Amino acid sequence: MDNTKPAGEDILRVEHVSNYYSDNGLGILRNRKRSQVLQDVSLTIGKDEFFGLVGESGCGKSTLGNAILGLIPYEGKITVAGLEHGRVSRKEFTRHIQAVFQDPLSAMNPRRTIGDTMKEPLMAHGIGTPKEQEAAVRAMLETVGLDASYADRYPRELSGGQRQRVCIGAALMLEPELIIADEAISALDVSVGSQILNLFRTIDVERDFSMLFISHNLNVVYYLCDRIAVMYKGSIVEMGTADAVYNDPMHPYTRLLLSAIPDYASEDDGDRALLERFRPPVEGACAFYHRCPHATDKCKKVPELRNKAYRGEEEHLVRCFYL
Amino acid sequence: MKETLLNVKHLTLGVTERDGSVNKAVDDISFEVRKGEILGIVGESGCGKSLTVMTLMGLMKDDVFVMDGQILFGQDDLVRVTPERRRQINGNELSIIYQEPMTSLNPLIKIGRQVGEPLRLHRKDLSDAEIDRMVLELLTEVGIQNPGQIMKSYPHQLSGGMRQRVMIAMASICRPRILVADEPTTALDVTTQAHVLSLLKRVNEEFGTTILFISHDLGVINRICDRVLIMYAGKIVERGRTRDILNHPAHQYTKGLIRSIPTRDQKGKDLICIPGRVPSTMDPREPCPFAPRCGHTMEVCRQTFPECRELAKDHIVYCHMFD
């Protein structure tokens, strides 16, 4: 993996995607106010690229993942491998995009064996004879670092890390172009999570696929991904190569996130000043206005995402007037 | 050396499994908590860290029982106190905060009343007005900006970080001698986590409260703890001052745990992780429980649990490599 943006076609294109949640109360209890979750989000993921999406809870990162998977309605345009939701069947779509979620146990049917779970995508798409499917499952189990005999076991017999390996294997069965990994290692123990990170790196070398890696952990995202986008309150505030965003963060929110991560190796207590809330929120201002240490009157409207690259990289987008 | 506040001696906890067999979840651990310090307990799931503090609080589930050992706290042995005495101690001299504050707060009772409850139980001489005044004062001290309004709110009206502040206020209102914090920031965002950690540090410095801090995150431990115990599969494997342990880890498990965390300079390289998985209480244990995953296992590791070795002042390791 290098840090440059791979050439060639884009596997995922997200163009001006917005999404709203409305209160579905009844009658007079109904609140007609819609709250906007995603605000005009655009990003592309290239072939064989690992793209990291970072933000805190409620920032809309999982909502974006779900929109890309076609699990929730949205406004705007999302294409995966040239296909658009609604234009092709869900079934056709699932050949190109698969997901790995945070809790592997809830992603598996407890009454079916691991083999049955992993075989299901092949059966749904009518790929191969039963014998070939069995063989494919066994080969995939070995790819994700499990013994082929696990095919006959049940989810409850596996540890958390082994279950996540199975979910990754199941997601790869149809050889999709894009994998959405939503907090895929957050529920695992530290020593097991690092094994899964290594697994992603190994399969990346062996196979061609792109990944949208959604996480709240900027360290992990930097470690694994080629490019990173940072989300705050439903919009992307910074996007660029992993190296640029992590080592040369420009948006005050990205800096805040980085300084808040407790580091086991440093004696530094983090930048306390950045953590303090500064001013009352203003309607229509930059989303980060009330917490930003640099905000001025100029920030009372929403800034555009603009290219601030200056170190020779192709793009480093930042949504801030200050720069 | 500082005065010892709590002394755990040879504590062994048994867990009754569903099939009626008994396994040791915590196996002969001894440690002391010194007055005024923040002591961290680190370990992965199933290492016995939460069971140990639950025993300390007398809140074990029905299938957990003390097989052996003492927990000396002042004049009392917390393993053998009467229920009457336990009610005097909990919430008054010993209190606890948990990972998920919402499950510890009663959704139907206003914050003001809940925070004042320990005072109502333990300080019968105080009037309601005095209690309300103390609650108001304490809520201000834990960084709640509009305490009067918050006292009249219900838990669901508060954000996660606010709820954890309320929990900290509730747990420290009787000025306990020891505050147990069981993964108090694991469910919070990094920026909120930073706030809660600095608040706990302030509680420790300003109220003089000793804190027993449970976590799986070495970064968090580094930011807040003076000393740390590393636990693995029911055993303490290493203990010492936080800086010594993180800079010069001696036990292979501690080393592995530190290496499992992706850092800045590891991008593009494989993480050196601990092979295998975290054992459950059901798994058969070697005398040294880490032997199956350790790269330096010797004959003797499968025969006896190592003796305690003092490497430096206050830095203790249990490993045959130092025999």
XYZ file of C-alpha atoms in Angstrom, chain B residues 18-300:
283
model
C -23.844 -24.086 33.494
C -22.886 -27.760 33.723
C -22.231 -27.441 37.479
C -18.446 -27.502 37.285
C -16.456 -24.807 39.062
C -13.659 -22.830 37.406
C -11.319 -20.306 38.949
C -11.936 -16.927 37.315
C -9.533 -15.113 39.614
C -6.678 -17.176 40.957
C -4.804 -16.168 44.101
C -4.241 -12.459 43.471
C -2.814 -10.054 46.038
C -2.402 -6.293 45.767
C -2.783 -3.161 47.814
C -4.391 0.166 47.101
C -2.484 3.109 48.601
C -4.119 6.187 49.978
C -4.556 8.997 47.460
C -3.361 7.121 44.377
C -5.075 6.212 41.125
C -4.452 2.507 40.607
C -5.226 1.030 37.202
C -6.216 -2.555 36.504
C -5.648 -3.508 32.874
C -6.613 -6.651 31.076
C -8.709 -8.046 28.270
C -12.171 -9.552 28.533
C -12.390 -12.440 30.951
C -9.168 -11.619 32.812
C -11.100 -11.178 36.051
C -10.690 -7.424 36.499
C -14.395 -6.693 36.718
C -15.076 -9.738 38.909
C -12.407 -8.518 41.319
C -13.992 -5.091 41.745
C -17.485 -6.550 41.918
C -16.302 -8.719 44.807
C -14.838 -5.621 46.388
C -18.267 -3.993 46.170
C -20.083 -7.165 47.240
C -22.044 -7.156 43.999
C -21.130 -10.550 42.553
C -23.662 -12.419 40.486
C -25.074 -15.650 41.936
C -22.679 -17.912 40.050
C -19.562 -16.196 41.422
C -18.255 -16.980 44.897
C -15.136 -16.369 46.943
C -13.132 -19.577 47.283
C -10.348 -18.085 49.340
C -8.727 -14.840 50.408
C -9.418 -11.564 52.167
C -10.075 -7.975 51.182
C -9.016 -5.841 54.149
C -10.492 -2.336 54.242
C -10.023 -0.491 57.532
C -11.402 -2.741 60.253
C -13.427 -4.845 57.830
C -12.795 -7.886 55.683
C -15.024 -7.078 52.715
C -15.352 -10.747 51.833
C -16.986 -11.494 55.157
C -18.864 -8.327 56.177
C -22.482 -8.612 57.272
C -25.131 -7.223 54.899
C -25.860 -4.431 57.449
C -22.231 -3.323 57.498
C -22.039 -3.614 53.715
C -24.928 -1.169 53.395
C -23.056 1.296 55.586
C -19.908 0.983 53.484
C -21.277 1.036 49.922
C -22.042 4.477 48.568
C -20.435 5.989 51.631
C -16.849 4.762 51.982
C -16.706 2.788 48.741
C -18.547 3.751 45.588
C -18.530 2.703 41.967
C -19.215 4.120 38.513
C -19.791 1.946 35.470
C -19.235 1.980 31.735
C -22.799 2.781 30.774
C -24.201 5.519 33.037
C -27.713 5.169 31.623
C -28.118 1.696 33.087
C -27.044 2.949 36.522
C -29.492 5.841 36.629
C -33.185 5.421 37.306
C -34.973 6.782 34.218
C -38.028 7.852 36.253
C -36.310 9.895 38.960
C -34.969 13.408 38.515
C -31.194 13.881 38.577
C -31.216 16.067 41.706
C -32.931 13.416 43.790
C -30.702 10.604 42.490
C -27.459 12.442 43.167
C -28.629 13.263 46.699
C -29.686 9.715 47.498
C -26.407 8.554 49.081
C -26.618 11.525 51.476
C -30.219 10.694 52.373
C -29.131 7.152 53.249
C -25.877 7.842 55.018
C -26.218 11.337 56.517
C -29.572 11.202 58.252
C -28.784 14.449 60.104
C -28.999 16.566 56.941
C -32.200 18.348 55.954
C -33.584 18.172 52.413
C -32.620 21.784 51.776
C -29.048 21.145 52.881
C -28.844 18.063 50.656
C -30.143 20.023 47.664
C -27.581 22.727 48.284
C -24.764 20.153 48.437
C -25.983 18.480 45.234
C -26.066 21.835 43.458
C -22.550 22.634 44.612
C -21.177 19.251 43.575
C -22.818 19.327 40.149
C -21.124 22.670 39.555
C -17.821 21.172 40.644
C -18.069 18.268 38.195
C -18.379 20.798 35.391
C -22.115 20.964 34.790
C -22.892 24.463 33.591
C -26.545 24.839 34.591
C -26.835 22.599 37.668
C -30.188 24.020 38.805
C -31.832 22.995 35.563
C -30.038 19.641 35.367
C -31.274 18.726 38.870
C -34.817 18.976 37.546
C -34.059 16.900 34.412
C -34.437 13.198 33.795
C -31.477 11.025 32.696
C -32.678 10.670 29.078
C -32.454 14.436 28.624
C -28.683 14.358 29.192
C -25.839 13.452 26.835
C -23.543 10.510 27.577
C -20.774 12.719 28.913
C -23.200 14.646 31.156
C -24.617 11.398 32.538
C -21.136 10.197 33.404
C -20.490 13.507 35.192
C -23.720 13.018 37.130
C -22.606 9.476 38.048
C -19.265 10.796 39.266
C -21.077 13.418 41.364
C -23.382 10.768 42.818
C -20.487 8.425 43.583
C -18.405 11.101 45.266
C -21.051 13.034 47.187
C -20.324 11.188 50.444
C -16.589 11.738 49.876
C -15.838 7.986 49.695
C -12.375 6.778 50.583
C -12.228 4.717 47.392
C -13.999 5.342 44.096
C -14.065 2.344 41.763
C -14.350 3.286 38.087
C -15.134 0.271 35.907
C -14.337 1.233 32.270
C -15.952 4.656 32.851
C -15.008 6.102 29.460
C -15.232 3.079 27.159
C -18.691 4.028 25.861
C -17.761 7.689 25.338
C -16.295 9.581 22.378
C -12.612 10.504 22.601
C -13.251 14.188 23.249
C -15.833 13.431 25.963
C -13.478 10.819 27.352
C -10.781 13.449 27.731
C -13.186 15.618 29.758
C -14.227 12.755 32.044
C -10.614 11.704 32.619
C -9.566 15.191 33.650
C -12.604 15.355 35.937
C -11.617 12.083 37.652
C -8.107 13.416 38.060
C -9.558 16.501 39.738
C -11.742 14.390 42.049
C -8.551 12.565 43.003
C -6.536 15.722 43.610
C -9.131 18.016 45.162
C -11.242 15.587 47.205
C -8.297 13.282 47.932
C -10.344 10.315 46.722
C -8.393 7.165 45.959
C -9.449 5.739 42.601
C -9.358 2.160 41.384
C -9.559 2.500 37.623
C -10.417 -0.477 35.411
C -9.659 -0.252 31.699
C -8.478 -2.198 28.689
C -6.966 0.913 27.098
C -3.314 1.550 27.901
C -3.574 5.088 26.522
C -6.263 5.969 29.054
C -4.271 4.298 31.824
C -1.223 6.346 30.886
C -3.200 9.558 31.095
C -4.637 8.974 34.540
C -3.017 6.231 36.645
C -0.075 6.398 39.058
C 0.358 2.637 39.297
C -1.017 -0.212 37.250
C -1.716 -3.944 37.575
C -1.718 -6.061 34.421
C -4.066 -9.040 34.653
C -4.285 -12.033 32.392
C -6.671 -14.970 32.747
C -7.291 -14.510 36.462
C -3.696 -13.750 37.457
C -1.781 -10.553 38.050
C 1.226 -10.879 35.745
C 2.930 -7.526 36.270
C 2.522 -4.457 38.417
C 4.333 -1.212 38.992
C 4.380 2.492 38.318
C 2.564 3.331 35.081
C 5.593 4.912 33.423
C 7.854 1.973 34.297
C 5.347 -0.563 32.990
C 4.674 1.277 29.736
C 8.293 2.202 29.030
C 9.942 -0.982 30.274
C 7.370 -3.772 30.176
C 8.843 -7.014 31.461
C 6.127 -9.616 31.008
C 5.636 -10.988 27.492
C 1.892 -10.307 27.743
C 2.403 -6.648 28.636
C 4.876 -6.323 25.773
C 2.416 -7.945 23.367
C -0.420 -5.714 24.536
C 1.655 -2.598 23.913
C 2.777 -3.812 20.493
C -0.841 -4.560 19.494
C -1.683 -0.859 19.471
C -1.040 0.696 16.055
C 1.187 3.752 16.361
C 2.398 6.441 14.003
C 5.488 4.642 12.729
C 3.847 1.264 12.194
C 1.892 2.257 9.108
C 2.619 -0.121 6.266
C 4.113 -2.712 8.593
C 2.420 -5.738 10.124
C 1.531 -5.395 13.773
C 3.390 -7.830 15.956
C 0.459 -9.368 17.719
C -0.024 -11.988 20.365
C -1.007 -15.232 18.641
C -4.049 -17.190 19.761
C -6.950 -15.812 21.724
C -7.945 -14.682 25.175
C -8.890 -17.834 27.137
C -12.315 -18.166 28.711
C -12.820 -19.583 32.195
C -13.945 -22.842 30.574
C -10.571 -23.438 28.929
C -8.072 -25.632 30.730
C -5.295 -23.473 32.183
C -1.585 -24.028 32.172
C 0.155 -23.196 35.474
C 1.304 -19.975 33.807
C -1.884 -19.018 31.950
C 0.028 -17.117 29.270
C 2.202 -20.117 28.325
C 0.091 -21.169 25.283
C 0.439 -17.707 23.675
C 3.938 -16.789 24.831
C 6.832 -17.010 22.394
C 9.295 -17.939 25.148
C 7.549 -20.855 26.832
C 9.875 -23.155 28.749
C 9.351 -26.526 30.388
C 8.941 -24.900 33.776
